[in-house]
mmCIF file of C-alpha atoms and ligand atoms in Angstrom:
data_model
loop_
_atom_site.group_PDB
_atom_site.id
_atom_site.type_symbol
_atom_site.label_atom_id
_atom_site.label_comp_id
_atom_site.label_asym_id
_atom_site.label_seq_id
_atom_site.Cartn_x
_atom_site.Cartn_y
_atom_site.Cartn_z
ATOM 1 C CA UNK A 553 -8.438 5.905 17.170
ATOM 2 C CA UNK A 554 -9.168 7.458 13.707
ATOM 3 C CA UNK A 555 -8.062 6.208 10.437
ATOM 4 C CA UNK A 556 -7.868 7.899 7.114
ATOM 5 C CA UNK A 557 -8.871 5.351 4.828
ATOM 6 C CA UNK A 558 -10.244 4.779 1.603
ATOM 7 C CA UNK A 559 -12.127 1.814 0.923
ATOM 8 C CA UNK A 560 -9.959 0.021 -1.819
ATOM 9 C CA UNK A 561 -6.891 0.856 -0.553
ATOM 10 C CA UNK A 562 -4.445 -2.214 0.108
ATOM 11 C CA UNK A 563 -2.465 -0.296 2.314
ATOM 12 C CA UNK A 564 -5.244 1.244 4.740
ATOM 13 C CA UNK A 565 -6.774 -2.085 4.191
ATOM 14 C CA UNK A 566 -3.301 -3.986 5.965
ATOM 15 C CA UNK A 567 -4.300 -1.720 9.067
ATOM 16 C CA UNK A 568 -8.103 -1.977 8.751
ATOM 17 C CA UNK A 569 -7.207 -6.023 9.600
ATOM 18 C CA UNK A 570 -4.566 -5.276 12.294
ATOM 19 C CA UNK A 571 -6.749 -3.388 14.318
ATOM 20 C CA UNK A 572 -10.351 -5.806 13.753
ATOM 21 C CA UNK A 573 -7.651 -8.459 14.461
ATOM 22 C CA UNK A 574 -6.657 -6.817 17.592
ATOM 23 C CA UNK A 575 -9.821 -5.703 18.661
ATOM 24 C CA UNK A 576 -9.596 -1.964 18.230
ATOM 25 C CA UNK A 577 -12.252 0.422 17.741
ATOM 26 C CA UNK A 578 -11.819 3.061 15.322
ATOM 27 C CA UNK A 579 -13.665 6.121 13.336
ATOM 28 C CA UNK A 580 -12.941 6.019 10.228
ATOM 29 C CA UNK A 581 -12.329 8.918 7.772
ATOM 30 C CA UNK A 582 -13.026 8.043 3.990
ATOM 31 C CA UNK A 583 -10.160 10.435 1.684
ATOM 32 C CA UNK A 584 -11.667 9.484 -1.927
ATOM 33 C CA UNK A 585 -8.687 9.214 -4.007
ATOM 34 C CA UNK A 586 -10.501 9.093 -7.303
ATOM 35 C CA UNK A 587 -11.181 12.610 -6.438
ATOM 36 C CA UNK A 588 -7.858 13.429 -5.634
ATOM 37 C CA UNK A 589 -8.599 13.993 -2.033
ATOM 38 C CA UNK A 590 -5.437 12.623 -0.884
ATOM 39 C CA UNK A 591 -3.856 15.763 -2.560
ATOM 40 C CA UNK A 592 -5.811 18.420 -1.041
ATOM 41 C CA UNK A 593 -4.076 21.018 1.051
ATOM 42 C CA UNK A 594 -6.140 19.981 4.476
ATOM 43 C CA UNK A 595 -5.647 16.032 3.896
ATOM 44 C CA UNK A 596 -1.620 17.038 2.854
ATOM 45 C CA UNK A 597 -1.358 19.040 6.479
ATOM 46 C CA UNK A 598 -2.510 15.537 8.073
ATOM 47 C CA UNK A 599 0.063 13.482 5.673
ATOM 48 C CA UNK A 600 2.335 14.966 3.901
ATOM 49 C CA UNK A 601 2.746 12.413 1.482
ATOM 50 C CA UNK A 602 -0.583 12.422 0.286
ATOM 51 C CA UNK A 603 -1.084 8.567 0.882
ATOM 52 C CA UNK A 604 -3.269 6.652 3.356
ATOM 53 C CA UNK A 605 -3.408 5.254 5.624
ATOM 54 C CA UNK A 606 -3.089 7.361 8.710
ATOM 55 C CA UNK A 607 -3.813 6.391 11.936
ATOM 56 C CA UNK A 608 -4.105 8.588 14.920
ATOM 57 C CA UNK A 609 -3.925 7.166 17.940
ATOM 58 C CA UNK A 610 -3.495 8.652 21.552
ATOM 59 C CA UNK A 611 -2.652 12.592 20.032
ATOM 60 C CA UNK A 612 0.229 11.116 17.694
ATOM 61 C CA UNK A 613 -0.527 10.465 13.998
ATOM 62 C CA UNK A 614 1.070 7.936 12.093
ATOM 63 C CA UNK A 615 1.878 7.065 8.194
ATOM 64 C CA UNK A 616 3.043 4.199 6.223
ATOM 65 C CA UNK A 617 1.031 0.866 6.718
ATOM 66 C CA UNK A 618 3.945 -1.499 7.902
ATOM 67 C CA UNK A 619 5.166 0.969 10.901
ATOM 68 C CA UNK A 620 1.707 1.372 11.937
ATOM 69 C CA UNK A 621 1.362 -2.260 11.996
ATOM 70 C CA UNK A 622 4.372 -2.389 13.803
ATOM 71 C CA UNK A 623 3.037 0.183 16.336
ATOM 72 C CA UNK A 624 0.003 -1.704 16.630
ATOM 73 C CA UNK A 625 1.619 -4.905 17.218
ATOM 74 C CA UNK A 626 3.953 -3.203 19.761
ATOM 75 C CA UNK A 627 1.566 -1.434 21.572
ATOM 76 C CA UNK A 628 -1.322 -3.261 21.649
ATOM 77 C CA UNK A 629 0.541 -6.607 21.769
ATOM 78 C CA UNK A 630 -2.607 -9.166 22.689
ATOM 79 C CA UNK A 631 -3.729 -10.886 20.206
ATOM 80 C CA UNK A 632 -0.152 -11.170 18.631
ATOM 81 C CA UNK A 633 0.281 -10.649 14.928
ATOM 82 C CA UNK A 634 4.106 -11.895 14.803
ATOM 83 C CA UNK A 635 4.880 -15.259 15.350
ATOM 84 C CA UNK A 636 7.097 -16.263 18.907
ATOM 85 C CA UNK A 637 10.464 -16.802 17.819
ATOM 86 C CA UNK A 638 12.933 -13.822 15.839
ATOM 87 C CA UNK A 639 13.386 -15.837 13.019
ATOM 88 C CA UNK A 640 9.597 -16.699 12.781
ATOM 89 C CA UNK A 641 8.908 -12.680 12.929
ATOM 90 C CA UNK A 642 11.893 -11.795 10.208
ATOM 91 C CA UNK A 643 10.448 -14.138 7.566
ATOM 92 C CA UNK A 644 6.558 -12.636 8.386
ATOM 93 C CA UNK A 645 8.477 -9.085 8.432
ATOM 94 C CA UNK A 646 10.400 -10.155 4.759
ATOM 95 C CA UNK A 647 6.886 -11.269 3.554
ATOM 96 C CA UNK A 648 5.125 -7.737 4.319
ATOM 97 C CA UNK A 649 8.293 -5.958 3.093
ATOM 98 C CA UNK A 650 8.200 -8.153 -0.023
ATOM 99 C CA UNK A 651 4.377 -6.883 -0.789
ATOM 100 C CA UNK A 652 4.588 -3.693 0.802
ATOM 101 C CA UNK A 653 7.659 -2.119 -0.197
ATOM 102 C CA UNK A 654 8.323 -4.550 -3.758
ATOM 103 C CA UNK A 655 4.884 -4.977 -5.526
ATOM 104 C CA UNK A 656 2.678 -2.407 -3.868
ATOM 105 C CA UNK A 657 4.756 0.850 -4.850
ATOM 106 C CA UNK A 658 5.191 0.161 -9.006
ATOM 107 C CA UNK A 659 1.125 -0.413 -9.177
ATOM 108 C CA UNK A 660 0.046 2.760 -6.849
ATOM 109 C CA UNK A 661 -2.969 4.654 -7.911
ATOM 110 C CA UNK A 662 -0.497 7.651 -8.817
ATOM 111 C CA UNK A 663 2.387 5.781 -10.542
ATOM 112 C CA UNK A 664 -0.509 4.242 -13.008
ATOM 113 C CA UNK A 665 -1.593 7.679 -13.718
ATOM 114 C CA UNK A 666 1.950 8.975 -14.290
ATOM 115 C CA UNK A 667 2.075 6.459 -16.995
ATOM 116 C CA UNK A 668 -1.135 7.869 -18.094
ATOM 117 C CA UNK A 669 -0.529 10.981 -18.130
ATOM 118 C CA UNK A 670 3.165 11.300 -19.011
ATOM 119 C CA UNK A 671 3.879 8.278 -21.266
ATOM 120 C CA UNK A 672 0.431 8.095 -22.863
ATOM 121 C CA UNK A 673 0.106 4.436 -21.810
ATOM 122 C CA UNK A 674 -3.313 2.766 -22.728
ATOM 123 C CA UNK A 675 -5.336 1.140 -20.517
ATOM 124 C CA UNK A 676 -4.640 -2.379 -21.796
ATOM 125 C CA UNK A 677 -0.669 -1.333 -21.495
ATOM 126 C CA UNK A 678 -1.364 -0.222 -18.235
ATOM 127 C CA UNK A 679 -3.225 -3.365 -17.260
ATOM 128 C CA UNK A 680 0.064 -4.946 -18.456
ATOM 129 C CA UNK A 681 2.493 -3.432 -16.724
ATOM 130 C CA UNK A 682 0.403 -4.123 -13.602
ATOM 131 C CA UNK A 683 0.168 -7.779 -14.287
ATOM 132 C CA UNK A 684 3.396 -7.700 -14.730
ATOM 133 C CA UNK A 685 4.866 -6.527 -11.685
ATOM 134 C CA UNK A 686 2.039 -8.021 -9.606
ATOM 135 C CA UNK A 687 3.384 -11.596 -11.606
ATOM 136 C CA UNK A 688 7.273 -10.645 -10.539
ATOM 137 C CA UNK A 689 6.348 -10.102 -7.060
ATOM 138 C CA UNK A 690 3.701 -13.125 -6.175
ATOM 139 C CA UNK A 691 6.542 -15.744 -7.953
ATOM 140 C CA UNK A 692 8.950 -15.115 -5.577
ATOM 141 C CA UNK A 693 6.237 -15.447 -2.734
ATOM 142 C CA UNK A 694 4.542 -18.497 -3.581
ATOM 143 C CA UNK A 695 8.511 -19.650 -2.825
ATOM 144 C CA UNK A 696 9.188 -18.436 0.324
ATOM 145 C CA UNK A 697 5.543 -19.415 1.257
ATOM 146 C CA UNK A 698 6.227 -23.203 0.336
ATOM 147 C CA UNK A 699 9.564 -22.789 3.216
ATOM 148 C CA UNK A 700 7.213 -20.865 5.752
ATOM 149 C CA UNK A 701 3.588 -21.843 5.695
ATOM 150 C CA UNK A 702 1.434 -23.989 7.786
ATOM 151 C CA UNK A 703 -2.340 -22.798 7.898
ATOM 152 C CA UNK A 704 -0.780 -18.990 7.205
ATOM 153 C CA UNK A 705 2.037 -17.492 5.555
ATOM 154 C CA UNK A 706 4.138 -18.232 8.946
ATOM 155 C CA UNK A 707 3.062 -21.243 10.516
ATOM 156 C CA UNK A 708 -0.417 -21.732 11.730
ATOM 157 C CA UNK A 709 -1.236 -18.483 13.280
ATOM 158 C CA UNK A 710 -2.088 -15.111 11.192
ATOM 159 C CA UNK A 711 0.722 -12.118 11.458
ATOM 160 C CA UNK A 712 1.677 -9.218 9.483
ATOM 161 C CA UNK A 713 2.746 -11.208 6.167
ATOM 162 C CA UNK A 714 -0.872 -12.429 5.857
ATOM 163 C CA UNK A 715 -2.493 -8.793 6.822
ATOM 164 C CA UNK A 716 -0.383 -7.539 3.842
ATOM 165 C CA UNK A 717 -1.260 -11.092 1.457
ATOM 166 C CA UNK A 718 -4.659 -10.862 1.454
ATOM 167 C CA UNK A 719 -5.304 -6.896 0.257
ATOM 168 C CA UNK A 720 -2.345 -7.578 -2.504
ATOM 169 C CA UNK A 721 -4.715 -10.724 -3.560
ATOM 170 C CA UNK A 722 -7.747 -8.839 -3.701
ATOM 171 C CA UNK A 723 -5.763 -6.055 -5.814
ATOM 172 C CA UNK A 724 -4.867 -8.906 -8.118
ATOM 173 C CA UNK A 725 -7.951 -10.327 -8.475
ATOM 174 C CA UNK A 726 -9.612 -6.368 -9.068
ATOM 175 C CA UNK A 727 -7.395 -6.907 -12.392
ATOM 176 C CA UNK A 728 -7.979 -9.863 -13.299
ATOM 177 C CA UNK A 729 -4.198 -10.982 -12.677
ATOM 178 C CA UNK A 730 -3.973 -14.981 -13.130
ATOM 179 C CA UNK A 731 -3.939 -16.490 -9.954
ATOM 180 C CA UNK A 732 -3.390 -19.725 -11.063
ATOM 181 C CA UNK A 733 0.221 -20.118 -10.463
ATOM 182 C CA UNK A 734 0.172 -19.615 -6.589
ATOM 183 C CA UNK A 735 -1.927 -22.107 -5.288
ATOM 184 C CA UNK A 736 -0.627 -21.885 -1.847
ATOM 185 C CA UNK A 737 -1.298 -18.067 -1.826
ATOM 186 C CA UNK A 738 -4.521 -19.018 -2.879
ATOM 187 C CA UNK A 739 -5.169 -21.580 -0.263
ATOM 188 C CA UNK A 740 -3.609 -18.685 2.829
ATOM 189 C CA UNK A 741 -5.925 -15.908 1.212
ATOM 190 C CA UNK A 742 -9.042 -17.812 1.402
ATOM 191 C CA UNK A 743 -8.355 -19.180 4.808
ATOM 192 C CA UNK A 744 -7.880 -15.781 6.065
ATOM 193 C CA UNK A 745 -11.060 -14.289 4.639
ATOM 194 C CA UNK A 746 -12.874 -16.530 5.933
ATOM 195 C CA UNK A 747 -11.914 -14.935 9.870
ATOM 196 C CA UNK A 748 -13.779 -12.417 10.891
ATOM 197 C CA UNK A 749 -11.378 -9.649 10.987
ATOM 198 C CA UNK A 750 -10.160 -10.076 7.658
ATOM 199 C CA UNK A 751 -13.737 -10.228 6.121
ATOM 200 C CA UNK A 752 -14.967 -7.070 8.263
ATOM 201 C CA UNK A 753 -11.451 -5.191 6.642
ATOM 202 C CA UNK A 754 -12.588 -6.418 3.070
ATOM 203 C CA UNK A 755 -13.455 -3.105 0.631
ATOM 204 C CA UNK A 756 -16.820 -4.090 -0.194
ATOM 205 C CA UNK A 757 -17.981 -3.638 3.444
ATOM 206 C CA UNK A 758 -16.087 -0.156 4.581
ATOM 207 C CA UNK A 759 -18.957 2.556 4.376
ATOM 208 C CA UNK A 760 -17.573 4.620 1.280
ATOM 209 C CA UNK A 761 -17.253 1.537 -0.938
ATOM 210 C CA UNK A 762 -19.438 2.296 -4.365
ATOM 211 C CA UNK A 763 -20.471 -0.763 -5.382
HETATM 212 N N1 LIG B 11 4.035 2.854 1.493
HETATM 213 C C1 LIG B 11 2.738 3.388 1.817
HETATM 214 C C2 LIG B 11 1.897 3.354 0.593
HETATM 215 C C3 LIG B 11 0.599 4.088 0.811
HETATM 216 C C4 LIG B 11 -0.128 4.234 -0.506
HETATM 217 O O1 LIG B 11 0.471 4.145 -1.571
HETATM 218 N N2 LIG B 11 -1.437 4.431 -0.431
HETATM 219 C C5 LIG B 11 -2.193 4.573 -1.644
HETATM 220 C C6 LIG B 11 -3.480 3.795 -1.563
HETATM 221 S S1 LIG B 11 -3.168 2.048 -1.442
HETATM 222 C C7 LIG B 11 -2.497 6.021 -1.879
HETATM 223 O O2 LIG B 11 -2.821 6.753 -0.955
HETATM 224 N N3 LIG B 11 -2.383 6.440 -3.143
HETATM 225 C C8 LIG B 11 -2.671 7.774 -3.525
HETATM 226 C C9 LIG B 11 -2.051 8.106 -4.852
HETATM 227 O O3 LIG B 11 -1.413 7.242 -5.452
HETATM 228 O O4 LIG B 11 -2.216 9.251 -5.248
HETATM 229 C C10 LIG B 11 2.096 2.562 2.932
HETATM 230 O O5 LIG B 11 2.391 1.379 3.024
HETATM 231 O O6 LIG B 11 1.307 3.125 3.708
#
């Protein structure tokens, strides 16, 4: 398996724990998107979106964290990373889809920049508008947590929700959002570094951090 990664990403780093969690090898392929890299013509022929991740596994390529950790979790079912039961799976599923596809997107590397670039935003107005939207989206969380956790954001076992919790955390805490609010995210995020899959995904050991 390769994967096109970059070391602080939130999204490759969703996959990065999937596949340590499942036991999957995998060469990794560092696209450093402070240097734009994700927009060069060879990197755009592999993804034409110009995000990571990508995964390639078995001669097909794939983009967009959340299928890919549904392809993971589909193909390479043992250990699971959904819980047993539907309804168990939808409200992991709601959780990822609630980070993934309602936080994630405003605070992307190239939205930030658009309101650089375009709007002439400062970097303390930019800090705001990411606290902002990082504040609107780990409310509502820290709520549906309180109706779905045990030890992890679905009951007791890890799934999807928490591979997509704990990068989202880590993006908060990389700007200083205030944490204090969500003490139950906090309580999920820090039993879930603590496993060895999570801490092996973390940024600071992937072999293009800078540190
Ligand atoms: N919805 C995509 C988002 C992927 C994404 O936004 N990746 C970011 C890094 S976390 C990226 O490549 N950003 C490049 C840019 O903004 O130019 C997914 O879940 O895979």
């Amino acid at each position: 398996m390769r994967l096109y990664d970059y070391w602080r990403s939130s999204a490759a780093y969703r996959v990065r724990i999937a596949l340590n969690f499942k036991g999957l090898a995998y060469e990794q392929v560092p696209i450093d998107l402070r240097a734009a890299a994700q927009r060069a013509p060879d990197f755009l022929e592999i993804n034409p979106q110009g995000l990571v991740p990508v995964l390639e596994d078995e001669g097909v390529r794939l983009t967009q964290s959340l299928p890919i950790l549904n392809y993971l979790e589909e193909r390479y079912p043992t250990p699971a990373l959904l819980p047993k039961d539907a309804p168990g799976r939808a409200t992991s599923r709601a959780i990822a889809v609630a980070i993934a596809c309602e936080i994630h997107p405003l605070n992307n590397l190239r939205v930030l920049q658009y309101l650089e670039r375009e709007f002439g935003l400062d970097e303390a107005q930019r800090l705001a508008w990411y606290r902002h939207w990082m504040a609107e989206g780990l409310g509502p969380i820290e709520a549906m947590l309180a109706r779905s956790a045990g030890a992890f954001c679905v009951g007791d076992a890890p799934s999807l929700a928490d591979a997509c919790l704990v990068p989202q955390v880590y993006n908060a805490r990389r700007y200083q959002c205030d944490l204090e609010p969500y003490p139950t995210i906090r309580r999920i995020d820090e039993r879930c570094r603590a496993i060895e899959a999570f801490a092996n995904a973390a940024p600071e050991r992937q072999p293009d951090a800078v540190t």
